[in-house]
Amino acid sequence: MIKLALVGDVMLGRGIDQILPHPGDPQLYENYLQSAQDYVHLAERASGPIPRGAGLDYVWGDAADVLRRGKADFTIVNLETAVTDAGEPEPRGINYRMNPRNAGVLQRLPADCCVLANNHVLDWGEEGLLQTLDTLQGLRIPVAGAGRDAAAAAAPAILPRKDGGRVLVFAFATRDSGVPRRWAAGPNKPGVNHLDRLDGTGVEAIAAQVAAVKSASDVVVASIHWGGNWGYEIPVQHVSFAHALIEVAGIDIVHGHSSHHAKGFEVHRGKLILYGCGDFLNDYEGIRGYEEFRADLALLYLPVLDGRTGGILVSLTIVPFQIRNFRLNRASETDAHWFAATLTRHCLSPGMRLVVEPDATLHLQRG
């Protein structure tokens, strides 16, 4: 059996970076606020004091303990932050970066793979991306979805398992998640693995990439940054593409992200599709708007797959947290029930539901 830990967007820049041991330059280029420290002050106004110079364990709070006890084989995160103190800000209005001296925070979760195919990894240009790649390489954290050229950006992260098999993580970013086409990696150009087409041609291209490296004992993850920030509606094109990835391209689990809150999921032909994992950590605390989506709540997905049957889903546990004081705290039982009802309502697989256990974790039940 293979146990994975999957989370959505991990946004360690801006306000989060300011409370870590080595805060970077706080200057912002937003219309709303001009200093990353302002985001810390907004959060404190909402929830109370936040320590400065917090240890690298601080932001993970209860999540690190859950992962230690859960003993997942690999933890895969979408790192939606440039790790750089170099480069020039892209003229986008919002630019995320974390001081490279704080990058050890990723080892404290720990993150075993960082997906970089997203709409903030190039917020500080190609120079910022290259420093991000160098920093993560120095930490020995595999990456997927961005690279020094198109071949590197398209290559999977390869995670060796103790049983001799591997987990292969392919990562992609789409235009509908806010990733500009000009960010695409080229033959001699750093960038992201830009997924231009959510159609049969796109599926065939991914199928060829997977077939070139996958062996019979491998489990393959497709990590996709797609869709908008808010709303539970899942585009029909996303559903048909995810199905085709499983049916045609040899993908065993679809790890979707981009939305600031968790979206629906389904089990298709025995394989798990997470259409939007939601933010796992951000600095939005104290910002008003979209309260009905509960973006202060975060989810840790713990699927167990059977490697002997081609990555068929055996079980799914989901652990909810609340972001408070820029820290992941175990969610209340009331919040767990809200999540169970909300995600069951938006589950695309008939007859499946999430139930809440006494410890406020969620488990998938069939029938």
PDB file of N, CA and C in Angstrom, residues 155-200:
ATOM      1  N   ALA A 155       9.514  17.273 -17.019  1.00  0.00           N
ATOM      2  CA  ALA A 155       9.970  16.023 -16.396  1.00  0.00           C
ATOM      3  C   ALA A 155       9.284  15.802 -15.058  1.00  0.00           C
ATOM      4  N   PRO A 156       8.984  14.544 -14.713  1.00  0.00           N
ATOM      5  CA  PRO A 156       8.353  14.285 -13.422  1.00  0.00           C
ATOM      6  C   PRO A 156       9.350  14.326 -12.274  1.00  0.00           C
ATOM      7  N   ALA A 157       8.861  14.658 -11.099  1.00  0.00           N
ATOM      8  CA  ALA A 157       9.625  14.396  -9.881  1.00  0.00           C
ATOM      9  C   ALA A 157       9.532  12.908  -9.619  1.00  0.00           C
ATOM     10  N   ILE A 158      10.638  12.287  -9.330  1.00  0.00           N
ATOM     11  CA  ILE A 158      10.679  10.842  -9.118  1.00  0.00           C
ATOM     12  C   ILE A 158      10.949  10.578  -7.648  1.00  0.00           C
ATOM     13  N   LEU A 159       9.972   9.942  -6.976  1.00  0.00           N
ATOM     14  CA  LEU A 159      10.053   9.678  -5.545  1.00  0.00           C
ATOM     15  C   LEU A 159      10.160   8.168  -5.333  1.00  0.00           C
ATOM     16  N   PRO A 160      11.356   7.649  -4.999  1.00  0.00           N
ATOM     17  CA  PRO A 160      11.537   6.208  -4.827  1.00  0.00           C
ATOM     18  C   PRO A 160      10.839   5.694  -3.564  1.00  0.00           C
ATOM     19  N   ARG A 161      10.120   4.581  -3.710  1.00  0.00           N
ATOM     20  CA  ARG A 161       9.444   3.960  -2.578  1.00  0.00           C
ATOM     21  C   ARG A 161      10.315   2.863  -1.972  1.00  0.00           C
ATOM     22  N   LYS A 162      10.024   2.549  -0.723  1.00  0.00           N
ATOM     23  CA  LYS A 162      10.809   1.524  -0.022  1.00  0.00           C
ATOM     24  C   LYS A 162      10.611   0.142  -0.627  1.00  0.00           C
ATOM     25  N   ASP A 163       9.456  -0.080  -1.292  1.00  0.00           N
ATOM     26  CA  ASP A 163       9.192  -1.394  -1.872  1.00  0.00           C
ATOM     27  C   ASP A 163       9.799  -1.561  -3.258  1.00  0.00           C
ATOM     28  N   GLY A 164      10.556  -0.576  -3.708  1.00  0.00           N
ATOM     29  CA  GLY A 164      11.208  -0.661  -5.008  1.00  0.00           C
ATOM     30  C   GLY A 164      10.476   0.055  -6.114  1.00  0.00           C
ATOM     31  N   GLY A 165       9.213   0.379  -5.901  1.00  0.00           N
ATOM     32  CA  GLY A 165       8.465   1.155  -6.882  1.00  0.00           C
ATOM     33  C   GLY A 165       8.750   2.634  -6.741  1.00  0.00           C
ATOM     34  N   ARG A 166       8.020   3.434  -7.497  1.00  0.00           N
ATOM     35  CA  ARG A 166       8.221   4.875  -7.459  1.00  0.00           C
ATOM     36  C   ARG A 166       6.868   5.583  -7.522  1.00  0.00           C
ATOM     37  N   VAL A 167       6.861   6.827  -7.023  1.00  0.00           N
ATOM     38  CA  VAL A 167       5.766   7.746  -7.287  1.00  0.00           C
ATOM     39  C   VAL A 167       6.308   8.797  -8.243  1.00  0.00           C
ATOM     40  N   LEU A 168       5.649   8.950  -9.378  1.00  0.00           N
ATOM     41  CA  LEU A 168       6.042   9.937 -10.381  1.00  0.00           C
ATOM     42  C   LEU A 168       5.059  11.096 -10.331  1.00  0.00           C
ATOM     43  N   VAL A 169       5.564  12.306 -10.181  1.00  0.00           N
ATOM     44  CA  VAL A 169       4.714  13.488 -10.096  1.00  0.00           C
ATOM     45  C   VAL A 169       4.953  14.368 -11.319  1.00  0.00           C
ATOM     46  N   PHE A 170       3.943  14.418 -12.214  1.00  0.00           N
ATOM     47  CA  PHE A 170       3.951  15.334 -13.337  1.00  0.00           C
ATOM     48  C   PHE A 170       3.112  16.550 -12.950  1.00  0.00           C
ATOM     49  N   ALA A 171       3.545  17.742 -13.321  1.00  0.00           N
ATOM     50  CA  ALA A 171       2.812  18.944 -12.913  1.00  0.00           C
ATOM     51  C   ALA A 171       2.601  19.869 -14.111  1.00  0.00           C
ATOM     52  N   PHE A 172       1.433  20.509 -14.120  1.00  0.00           N
ATOM     53  CA  PHE A 172       1.004  21.332 -15.243  1.00  0.00           C
ATOM     54  C   PHE A 172       0.290  22.572 -14.730  1.00  0.00           C
ATOM     55  N   ALA A 173       0.343  23.647 -15.516  1.00  0.00           N
ATOM     56  CA  ALA A 173      -0.383  24.873 -15.194  1.00  0.00           C
ATOM     57  C   ALA A 173      -1.172  25.314 -16.422  1.00  0.00           C
ATOM     58  N   THR A 174      -2.388  25.802 -16.193  1.00  0.00           N
ATOM     59  CA  THR A 174      -3.253  26.212 -17.292  1.00  0.00           C
ATOM     60  C   THR A 174      -3.496  27.723 -17.262  1.00  0.00           C
ATOM     61  N   ARG A 175      -3.913  28.236 -18.392  1.00  0.00           N
ATOM     62  CA  ARG A 175      -4.157  29.671 -18.508  1.00  0.00           C
ATOM     63  C   ARG A 175      -5.327  30.112 -17.627  1.00  0.00           C
ATOM     64  N   ASP A 176      -6.339  29.224 -17.449  1.00  0.00           N
ATOM     65  CA  ASP A 176      -7.517  29.634 -16.681  1.00  0.00           C
ATOM     66  C   ASP A 176      -7.246  29.751 -15.184  1.00  0.00           C
ATOM     67  N   SER A 177      -6.028  29.420 -14.748  1.00  0.00           N
ATOM     68  CA  SER A 177      -5.637  29.645 -13.351  1.00  0.00           C
ATOM     69  C   SER A 177      -4.810  30.913 -13.201  1.00  0.00           C
ATOM     70  N   GLY A 178      -4.665  31.666 -14.275  1.00  0.00           N
ATOM     71  CA  GLY A 178      -3.917  32.916 -14.207  1.00  0.00           C
ATOM     72  C   GLY A 178      -2.461  32.807 -14.582  1.00  0.00           C
ATOM     73  N   VAL A 179      -2.068  31.701 -15.222  1.00  0.00           N
ATOM     74  CA  VAL A 179      -0.680  31.533 -15.648  1.00  0.00           C
ATOM     75  C   VAL A 179      -0.549  32.025 -17.083  1.00  0.00           C
ATOM     76  N   PRO A 180       0.181  33.111 -17.305  1.00  0.00           N
ATOM     77  CA  PRO A 180       0.295  33.636 -18.674  1.00  0.00           C
ATOM     78  C   PRO A 180       1.102  32.699 -19.574  1.00  0.00           C
ATOM     79  N   ARG A 181       0.733  32.684 -20.840  1.00  0.00           N
ATOM     80  CA  ARG A 181       1.433  31.814 -21.809  1.00  0.00           C
ATOM     81  C   ARG A 181       2.917  32.158 -21.890  1.00  0.00           C
ATOM     82  N   ARG A 182       3.272  33.427 -21.673  1.00  0.00           N
ATOM     83  CA  ARG A 182       4.682  33.829 -21.773  1.00  0.00           C
ATOM     84  C   ARG A 182       5.540  33.220 -20.667  1.00  0.00           C
ATOM     85  N   TRP A 183       4.908  32.645 -19.630  1.00  0.00           N
ATOM     86  CA  TRP A 183       5.665  31.974 -18.577  1.00  0.00           C
ATOM     87  C   TRP A 183       6.070  30.553 -18.964  1.00  0.00           C
ATOM     88  N   ALA A 184       5.593  30.070 -20.087  1.00  0.00           N
ATOM     89  CA  ALA A 184       5.903  28.699 -20.480  1.00  0.00           C
ATOM     90  C   ALA A 184       7.400  28.534 -20.719  1.00  0.00           C
ATOM     91  N   ALA A 185       7.936  27.425 -20.232  1.00  0.00           N
ATOM     92  CA  ALA A 185       9.337  27.119 -20.485  1.00  0.00           C
ATOM     93  C   ALA A 185       9.537  26.831 -21.970  1.00  0.00           C
ATOM     94  N   GLY A 186      10.733  27.129 -22.476  1.00  0.00           N
ATOM     95  CA  GLY A 186      11.067  26.869 -23.870  1.00  0.00           C
ATOM     96  C   GLY A 186      12.340  26.056 -23.972  1.00  0.00           C
ATOM     97  N   PRO A 187      12.809  25.776 -25.183  1.00  0.00           N
ATOM     98  CA  PRO A 187      14.022  24.965 -25.354  1.00  0.00           C
ATOM     99  C   PRO A 187      15.227  25.518 -24.607  1.00  0.00           C
ATOM    100  N   ASN A 188      15.329  26.840 -24.538  1.00  0.00           N
ATOM    101  CA  ASN A 188      16.440  27.464 -23.800  1.00  0.00           C
ATOM    102  C   ASN A 188      15.919  28.539 -22.864  1.00  0.00           C
ATOM    103  N   LYS A 189      14.727  28.357 -22.357  1.00  0.00           N
ATOM    104  CA  LYS A 189      14.075  29.399 -21.562  1.00  0.00           C
ATOM    105  C   LYS A 189      13.470  28.802 -20.294  1.00  0.00           C
ATOM    106  N   PRO A 190      13.839  29.319 -19.116  1.00  0.00           N
ATOM    107  CA  PRO A 190      13.220  28.829 -17.875  1.00  0.00           C
ATOM    108  C   PRO A 190      11.734  29.180 -17.837  1.00  0.00           C
ATOM    109  N   GLY A 191      10.959  28.334 -17.183  1.00  0.00           N
ATOM    110  CA  GLY A 191       9.534  28.618 -17.060  1.00  0.00           C
ATOM    111  C   GLY A 191       8.772  27.435 -16.527  1.00  0.00           C
ATOM    112  N   VAL A 192       7.451  27.508 -16.664  1.00  0.00           N
ATOM    113  CA  VAL A 192       6.571  26.464 -16.144  1.00  0.00           C
ATOM    114  C   VAL A 192       6.161  25.520 -17.265  1.00  0.00           C
ATOM    115  N   ASN A 193       5.655  24.361 -16.863  1.00  0.00           N
ATOM    116  CA  ASN A 193       5.108  23.386 -17.802  1.00  0.00           C
ATOM    117  C   ASN A 193       3.672  23.798 -18.104  1.00  0.00           C
ATOM    118  N   HIS A 194       3.515  24.593 -19.139  1.00  0.00           N
ATOM    119  CA  HIS A 194       2.219  25.196 -19.460  1.00  0.00           C
ATOM    120  C   HIS A 194       1.380  24.207 -20.259  1.00  0.00           C
ATOM    121  N   LEU A 195       0.170  23.932 -19.752  1.00  0.00           N
ATOM    122  CA  LEU A 195      -0.745  23.006 -20.421  1.00  0.00           C
ATOM    123  C   LEU A 195      -1.692  23.834 -21.283  1.00  0.00           C
ATOM    124  N   ASP A 196      -1.436  23.827 -22.584  1.00  0.00           N
ATOM    125  CA  ASP A 196      -2.188  24.688 -23.492  1.00  0.00           C
ATOM    126  C   ASP A 196      -3.586  24.153 -23.800  1.00  0.00           C
ATOM    127  N   ARG A 197      -3.718  22.833 -23.843  1.00  0.00           N
ATOM    128  CA  ARG A 197      -4.957  22.257 -24.357  1.00  0.00           C
ATOM    129  C   ARG A 197      -5.518  21.215 -23.412  1.00  0.00           C
ATOM    130  N   LEU A 198      -6.757  21.440 -22.988  1.00  0.00           N
ATOM    131  CA  LEU A 198      -7.475  20.464 -22.164  1.00  0.00           C
ATOM    132  C   LEU A 198      -8.393  19.667 -23.087  1.00  0.00           C
ATOM    133  N   ASP A 199      -7.767  18.935 -24.013  1.00  0.00           N
ATOM    134  CA  ASP A 199      -8.529  18.148 -24.971  1.00  0.00           C
ATOM    135  C   ASP A 199      -7.763  16.874 -25.291  1.00  0.00           C
ATOM    136  N   GLY A 200      -8.211  16.152 -26.306  1.00  0.00           N
ATOM    137  CA  GLY A 200      -7.572  14.892 -26.651  1.00  0.00           C
ATOM    138  C   GLY A 200      -6.110  15.033 -27.009  1.00  0.00           C
TER     139      GLY A 200
END
